[in-house]
Short mmCIF file of C-alpha atoms and ligand atoms in Angstrom, two decimals:
data_model
loop_
_atom_site.label_atom_id
_atom_site.label_comp_id
_atom_site.label_asym_id
_atom_site.label_seq_id
_atom_site.Cartn_x
_atom_site.Cartn_y
_atom_site.Cartn_z
CA MET A 17 39.08 122.19 56.00
CA ARG A 18 38.03 125.42 55.30
CA TYR A 19 34.44 123.40 54.37
CA VAL A 20 34.22 121.87 57.58
CA SER A 21 35.06 124.84 59.71
CA ASN A 22 32.31 126.36 57.92
CA LYS A 23 30.26 124.11 58.38
CA ILE A 24 30.94 123.56 62.20
CA ARG A 25 30.33 127.86 62.44
CA PHE A 26 27.38 127.67 59.97
CA THR A 27 25.93 124.99 62.53
CA ALA A 28 26.82 127.10 65.55
CA ILE A 29 25.45 130.03 64.73
CA ALA A 30 21.92 127.96 64.07
CA ALA A 31 21.66 126.57 67.05
CA SER A 32 22.37 129.95 69.19
CA LEU A 33 19.73 131.70 66.57
CA ALA A 34 17.30 128.73 67.30
CA LEU A 35 17.92 128.70 70.81
CA LEU A 36 17.18 133.02 70.56
CA LEU A 37 14.09 132.27 68.63
CA ALA A 38 12.97 129.72 71.40
CA THR A 39 13.54 132.43 74.15
CA LEU A 40 11.87 135.08 72.26
CA ALA A 41 8.71 133.04 71.01
CA PRO A 42 5.30 133.02 72.67
CA PRO A 43 5.17 130.09 74.67
CA PRO A 44 3.85 126.77 72.31
CA ALA A 45 0.17 126.67 72.48
CA ARG A 46 -0.74 123.77 74.56
CA ALA A 47 -1.78 122.51 71.36
CA ALA A 48 -1.24 123.34 67.71
CA ALA A 49 -3.91 125.14 65.87
CA LYS A 50 -7.32 123.53 65.84
CA ILE A 51 -8.12 120.39 63.69
CA GLN A 52 -9.70 121.59 60.59
CA ILE A 53 -12.66 119.15 60.18
CA VAL A 54 -14.86 119.04 56.88
CA THR A 55 -18.29 116.75 56.93
CA ALA A 56 -19.86 115.55 53.85
CA THR A 57 -23.44 116.18 55.53
CA SER A 58 -24.29 118.66 58.48
CA ASP A 59 -25.66 115.36 60.70
CA LEU A 60 -21.69 114.25 60.35
CA ALA A 61 -20.72 117.93 61.33
CA ALA A 62 -22.74 117.86 64.61
CA LEU A 63 -21.77 114.98 65.57
CA ALA A 64 -17.91 115.92 64.96
CA GLN A 65 -18.57 119.26 66.81
CA GLU A 66 -20.05 117.23 70.18
CA ILE A 67 -17.05 115.10 70.18
CA GLY A 68 -14.47 118.05 69.20
CA GLY A 69 -15.34 120.91 71.33
CA ASP A 70 -13.43 124.34 71.17
CA ARG A 71 -10.21 121.91 69.90
CA VAL A 72 -12.09 121.92 65.94
CA ASP A 73 -13.39 123.54 63.51
CA VAL A 74 -16.00 122.30 61.56
CA GLU A 75 -17.40 122.76 58.48
CA SER A 76 -20.35 120.69 56.46
CA ILE A 77 -20.59 120.65 52.72
CA ALA A 78 -24.31 119.95 52.47
CA ARG A 79 -26.78 122.18 54.03
CA GLY A 80 -29.52 119.94 55.73
CA TYR A 81 -32.13 121.30 53.40
CA GLN A 82 -30.26 119.58 50.73
CA ASP A 83 -30.62 116.07 49.18
CA PRO A 84 -27.55 114.54 50.34
CA HIS A 85 -27.26 112.19 47.55
CA PHE A 86 -27.32 115.58 44.96
CA VAL A 87 -25.53 118.20 45.99
CA GLU A 88 -24.29 121.14 43.98
CA ALA A 89 -20.47 121.08 44.17
CA LYS A 90 -19.38 124.77 44.57
CA PRO A 91 -15.77 125.73 44.05
CA SER A 92 -15.70 127.50 47.62
CA PHE A 93 -16.06 123.92 49.02
CA LEU A 94 -12.50 123.30 47.48
CA LEU A 95 -10.85 126.16 49.59
CA LYS A 96 -12.63 123.96 52.74
CA LEU A 97 -11.17 120.50 51.52
CA ARG A 98 -7.70 121.89 50.41
CA LYS A 99 -6.88 123.02 54.18
CA ALA A 100 -8.73 120.35 56.07
CA ASP A 101 -7.01 117.70 58.44
CA LEU A 102 -10.03 115.36 58.39
CA LEU A 103 -12.79 114.87 55.93
CA VAL A 104 -16.17 112.97 57.40
CA VAL A 105 -18.21 111.24 55.11
CA VAL A 106 -21.38 109.16 55.05
CA GLY A 107 -20.21 106.55 52.45
CA LEU A 108 -21.93 103.79 50.72
CA GLU A 109 -21.96 105.71 47.76
CA LEU A 110 -24.06 108.64 49.41
CA GLU A 111 -22.04 111.20 48.24
CA ILE A 112 -20.58 109.38 44.51
CA GLY A 113 -21.86 112.07 42.78
CA TRP A 114 -20.16 115.16 43.76
CA LEU A 115 -17.48 114.32 46.26
CA PRO A 116 -14.93 112.47 44.37
CA PRO A 117 -14.03 115.21 42.22
CA LEU A 118 -14.15 117.78 44.83
CA ILE A 119 -11.26 115.59 47.12
CA ASN A 120 -8.94 114.84 44.02
CA GLN A 121 -9.17 118.58 43.09
CA SER A 122 -8.32 119.78 46.33
CA GLY A 123 -4.83 118.24 46.22
CA ASN A 124 -4.90 118.09 49.56
CA PRO A 125 -3.07 114.39 50.39
CA ARG A 126 -4.59 114.46 54.08
CA ILE A 127 -7.88 113.57 52.89
CA GLN A 128 -7.71 111.57 49.94
CA VAL A 129 -9.45 108.06 50.31
CA ALA A 130 -7.68 105.85 52.58
CA ALA A 131 -5.19 108.67 53.91
CA PRO A 132 -5.27 109.19 57.59
CA GLY A 133 -7.61 112.14 57.41
CA TYR A 134 -10.44 110.25 55.57
CA PHE A 135 -13.05 108.83 57.86
CA ASP A 136 -15.60 107.01 56.32
CA ALA A 137 -18.70 107.02 59.33
CA SER A 138 -20.52 104.08 57.99
CA ARG A 139 -17.59 101.70 58.83
CA PHE A 140 -18.82 102.53 62.40
CA ALA A 141 -22.81 102.18 61.99
CA GLN A 142 -25.27 99.81 61.73
CA ILE A 143 -26.33 99.55 58.33
CA LEU A 144 -29.46 98.33 56.82
CA GLU A 145 -30.82 97.31 53.79
CA ILE A 146 -27.36 95.41 52.36
CA PRO A 147 -28.18 93.86 48.78
CA LYS A 148 -27.07 90.46 48.29
CA GLY A 149 -25.16 89.54 45.24
CA VAL A 150 -23.60 91.67 42.96
CA VAL A 151 -25.69 95.22 42.65
CA THR A 152 -24.92 97.77 40.11
CA ARG A 153 -25.98 101.20 39.48
CA ALA A 154 -27.38 100.39 36.23
CA GLU A 155 -31.20 100.78 37.00
CA GLY A 156 -30.50 104.00 38.94
CA ASP A 157 -30.69 102.68 42.44
CA VAL A 158 -28.59 105.05 44.79
CA HIS A 159 -28.16 102.52 47.44
CA PRO A 160 -26.07 99.94 45.67
CA LEU A 161 -24.26 98.98 49.31
CA GLY A 162 -26.76 99.39 51.75
CA ASN A 163 -28.89 101.92 53.19
CA PRO A 164 -26.79 105.38 53.75
CA HIS A 165 -29.36 107.17 55.82
CA TYR A 166 -27.93 105.21 58.77
CA TRP A 167 -27.60 108.68 61.34
CA LEU A 168 -31.36 108.76 61.85
CA ASP A 169 -30.96 106.14 64.36
CA PRO A 170 -29.40 107.88 67.79
CA ALA A 171 -27.56 104.33 68.64
CA ASN A 172 -25.77 104.74 65.13
CA GLY A 173 -24.95 108.68 66.34
CA GLN A 174 -23.38 107.20 69.46
CA ARG A 175 -21.35 104.91 67.33
CA ILE A 176 -20.15 107.26 64.96
CA ALA A 177 -19.11 109.85 67.74
CA LYS A 178 -17.19 107.03 69.26
CA GLY A 179 -15.34 106.96 66.09
CA ILE A 180 -14.81 110.48 66.03
CA ALA A 181 -13.55 110.42 69.24
CA ASP A 182 -11.32 107.66 68.82
CA LYS A 183 -9.50 109.52 65.55
CA LEU A 184 -9.19 112.76 67.07
CA SER A 185 -7.38 111.10 69.89
CA GLU A 186 -4.96 109.60 67.57
CA MET A 187 -4.48 112.79 65.47
CA ARG A 188 -3.92 114.46 69.05
CA PRO A 189 -3.07 112.62 71.68
CA ALA A 190 -2.33 115.16 73.76
CA ASP A 191 -6.44 116.17 73.77
CA ALA A 192 -7.09 112.79 74.08
CA ALA A 193 -8.69 113.41 77.63
CA TYR A 194 -10.54 115.83 76.43
CA PHE A 195 -12.09 114.32 73.68
CA SER A 196 -12.76 111.08 75.41
CA GLN A 197 -14.73 112.86 78.40
CA ARG A 198 -16.71 114.69 75.92
CA TYR A 199 -17.32 111.71 74.30
CA ASP A 200 -18.88 110.52 77.53
CA ALA A 201 -20.99 113.33 78.17
CA PHE A 202 -22.29 113.03 74.91
CA ALA A 203 -23.13 109.42 75.07
CA LYS A 204 -24.92 109.96 78.35
CA ARG A 205 -26.97 112.54 77.41
CA LEU A 206 -27.89 111.08 73.87
CA GLN A 207 -29.08 107.67 75.90
CA GLU A 208 -31.12 109.88 78.36
CA ALA A 209 -32.78 111.82 75.29
CA ASP A 210 -33.37 108.48 73.85
CA GLN A 211 -35.22 106.73 76.72
CA LYS A 212 -37.54 109.56 76.45
CA TRP A 213 -38.01 109.64 72.64
CA ILE A 214 -38.81 105.93 72.84
CA GLU A 215 -41.26 106.63 75.50
CA GLN A 216 -42.96 108.82 73.60
CA MET A 217 -43.26 107.05 70.31
CA LYS A 218 -44.32 103.84 72.14
CA PRO A 219 -48.04 104.55 71.98
CA TYR A 220 -47.61 104.27 68.32
CA ALA A 221 -45.74 101.10 67.83
CA GLY A 222 -46.30 98.97 64.41
CA ARG A 223 -48.30 101.77 62.76
CA LYS A 224 -47.71 101.52 59.05
CA VAL A 225 -46.09 104.46 57.53
CA VAL A 226 -45.30 105.10 53.48
CA THR A 227 -42.13 107.19 53.18
CA TYR A 228 -40.87 109.00 49.97
CA HIS A 229 -37.29 107.90 49.66
CA ARG A 230 -35.79 105.42 51.90
CA SER A 231 -34.21 107.43 54.22
CA TRP A 232 -35.94 106.22 57.39
CA PRO A 233 -35.11 102.60 57.98
CA ASN A 234 -32.95 103.18 60.88
CA PHE A 235 -35.55 105.44 62.03
CA THR A 236 -38.55 103.66 61.77
CA GLY A 237 -36.73 100.46 63.08
CA HIS A 238 -35.63 101.98 66.09
CA PHE A 239 -38.78 103.61 67.10
CA GLY A 240 -41.12 100.86 66.00
CA LEU A 241 -43.07 102.08 62.85
CA ASP A 242 -43.53 100.10 60.04
CA VAL A 243 -43.33 100.84 56.62
CA VAL A 244 -44.90 99.14 54.12
CA GLY A 245 -44.27 101.17 50.77
CA TYR A 246 -42.32 104.15 48.99
CA VAL A 247 -43.67 107.42 46.78
CA GLU A 248 -40.19 106.11 44.98
CA PRO A 249 -40.40 102.46 42.96
CA ARG A 250 -36.48 102.53 43.95
CA PRO A 251 -34.06 105.11 45.75
CA GLY A 252 -33.34 107.71 43.38
CA ILE A 253 -35.83 107.08 40.62
CA PRO A 254 -39.09 109.45 40.24
CA PRO A 255 -42.51 108.50 40.97
CA SER A 256 -43.96 106.55 38.01
CA PRO A 257 -47.81 106.45 37.31
CA SER A 258 -48.22 102.60 37.68
CA HIS A 259 -46.16 102.61 40.86
CA THR A 260 -48.14 105.31 42.12
CA VAL A 261 -51.69 103.92 41.52
CA GLU A 262 -50.01 100.57 43.01
CA LEU A 263 -48.97 102.09 46.15
CA ILE A 264 -52.39 103.79 46.61
CA GLN A 265 -53.82 100.52 46.27
CA LEU A 266 -51.72 99.18 49.59
CA MET A 267 -51.83 102.16 51.43
CA LYS A 268 -56.04 101.75 51.28
CA ARG A 269 -55.64 97.78 51.81
CA GLU A 270 -53.39 98.42 54.58
CA ASN A 271 -54.94 101.80 56.09
CA VAL A 272 -51.87 103.80 55.81
CA LYS A 273 -52.68 107.31 56.94
CA ILE A 274 -49.19 108.89 57.04
CA ILE A 275 -46.59 109.53 54.19
CA MET A 276 -43.26 110.70 55.50
CA VAL A 277 -41.50 113.13 52.81
CA GLU A 278 -38.03 114.96 52.72
CA PRO A 279 -38.11 118.55 52.52
CA TYR A 280 -36.48 118.09 49.14
CA PHE A 281 -39.01 116.35 47.30
CA ASP A 282 -41.69 117.81 45.40
CA LEU A 283 -45.00 117.71 46.85
CA LYS A 284 -47.17 116.94 43.84
CA THR A 285 -47.45 113.15 44.05
CA PRO A 286 -47.58 112.66 47.63
CA ASN A 287 -50.10 115.34 48.19
CA ALA A 288 -52.03 113.37 45.03
CA ILE A 289 -51.63 110.37 47.09
CA GLY A 290 -52.91 112.00 50.24
CA ARG A 291 -56.19 112.95 48.43
CA ASP A 292 -57.05 109.43 47.43
CA THR A 293 -56.20 107.46 50.45
CA GLY A 294 -56.68 110.35 53.33
CA ALA A 295 -53.04 109.98 54.18
CA GLN A 296 -51.39 113.01 55.73
CA VAL A 297 -48.36 114.17 54.14
CA VAL A 298 -45.61 114.66 56.61
CA VAL A 299 -42.40 116.90 55.63
CA MET A 300 -39.98 115.19 57.89
CA MET A 301 -36.55 116.67 58.36
CA PRO A 302 -33.46 114.19 57.82
CA SER A 303 -30.77 116.23 58.80
CA VAL A 304 -29.70 118.85 61.12
CA GLY A 305 -29.83 122.29 59.79
CA GLY A 306 -33.09 121.53 57.83
CA GLU A 307 -34.64 123.54 60.13
CA LYS A 308 -33.31 126.67 61.48
CA GLU A 309 -34.77 125.15 65.10
CA ILE A 310 -32.51 121.88 64.27
CA THR A 311 -29.29 123.13 65.57
CA ASP A 312 -27.53 119.95 66.32
CA TYR A 313 -28.37 115.91 66.73
CA PHE A 314 -30.77 115.88 69.62
CA LYS A 315 -32.85 118.92 68.23
CA LEU A 316 -33.04 116.74 64.81
CA PHE A 317 -34.84 113.62 67.15
CA ASP A 318 -37.14 116.25 68.91
CA TYR A 319 -38.35 118.07 65.88
CA ASP A 320 -39.33 114.45 63.82
CA ILE A 321 -40.89 112.87 66.67
CA ALA A 322 -43.04 115.91 67.83
CA LEU A 323 -44.16 116.36 63.92
CA LEU A 324 -44.53 112.71 63.88
CA LYS A 325 -46.66 112.32 67.21
CA LYS A 326 -48.83 114.96 66.09
CA ALA A 327 -49.59 113.47 62.83
CA LEU A 328 -49.94 109.98 64.37
CA ASP A 329 -52.58 111.32 66.94
CA ALA A 330 -54.68 113.01 64.09
CA ALA A 331 -54.49 110.39 62.12
CA HIS A 332 -56.79 108.35 64.38
ZN1 ZN B 407 -30.88 107.49 50.10
#
């Protein structure tokens, strides 16, 4: 009896305490704290920021000037991952060399693979170069599941943004209208910009180029360029003398005057190929933040297309 009455008294006290706290506490924020988003790359951060607006905090692990296949895993990333509500990754094993141990060591159940806070952007994008049959990484090919540089097509940017908008709405139903309105505005701006970019690239349709790494199939496909060869013998394998000789022959035969190179590769081999073939070496930016002025997803295409136009004009 005594126990019961104590329990009743305790319940009564707890109830009045809760009521008191409710009266004293500041009005609950119209939404809780901002959604904490960590992305593997800066491009995904740019897209998440477009959709999330002021309801999210976004941070990227890789910088725009780094090779996203090989990012140095710093301990500071662990702290970011520990408090993340959502982790957005490129997938297709792009980050396999550095991200899995970080996810594991973060001890954050929300962002583990297959948890609701783990968002694989490749599931929303059009993926090119998917190998047929079984492919292993034994030969060093770093694209075993298809080409992971898919964000370099604005149409994929829009698809990923839609996926992010749906995910954020699922996490914060109260803000669903906000995210959906931001997605609509983003998609409209992107389509307008894309029409302008396509128009700018039209005069160069079908022009042949060589790229260092296979970073550009989505970009060149979307903007009408023809990639006929690569400085790397396979994705992730450094140039070899025999492959370089073959590439030079091919470029002379096909009259290729442009070599597109990512900012994190050694220019020695591309420059040598350029001297031999008369081709220009163009350092293209594959990611937001690769240069200071590339502060968002739009400026990434603005920058690369301006650079390419200049090089293609000069190559005539
Ligand atoms: Zn790659």
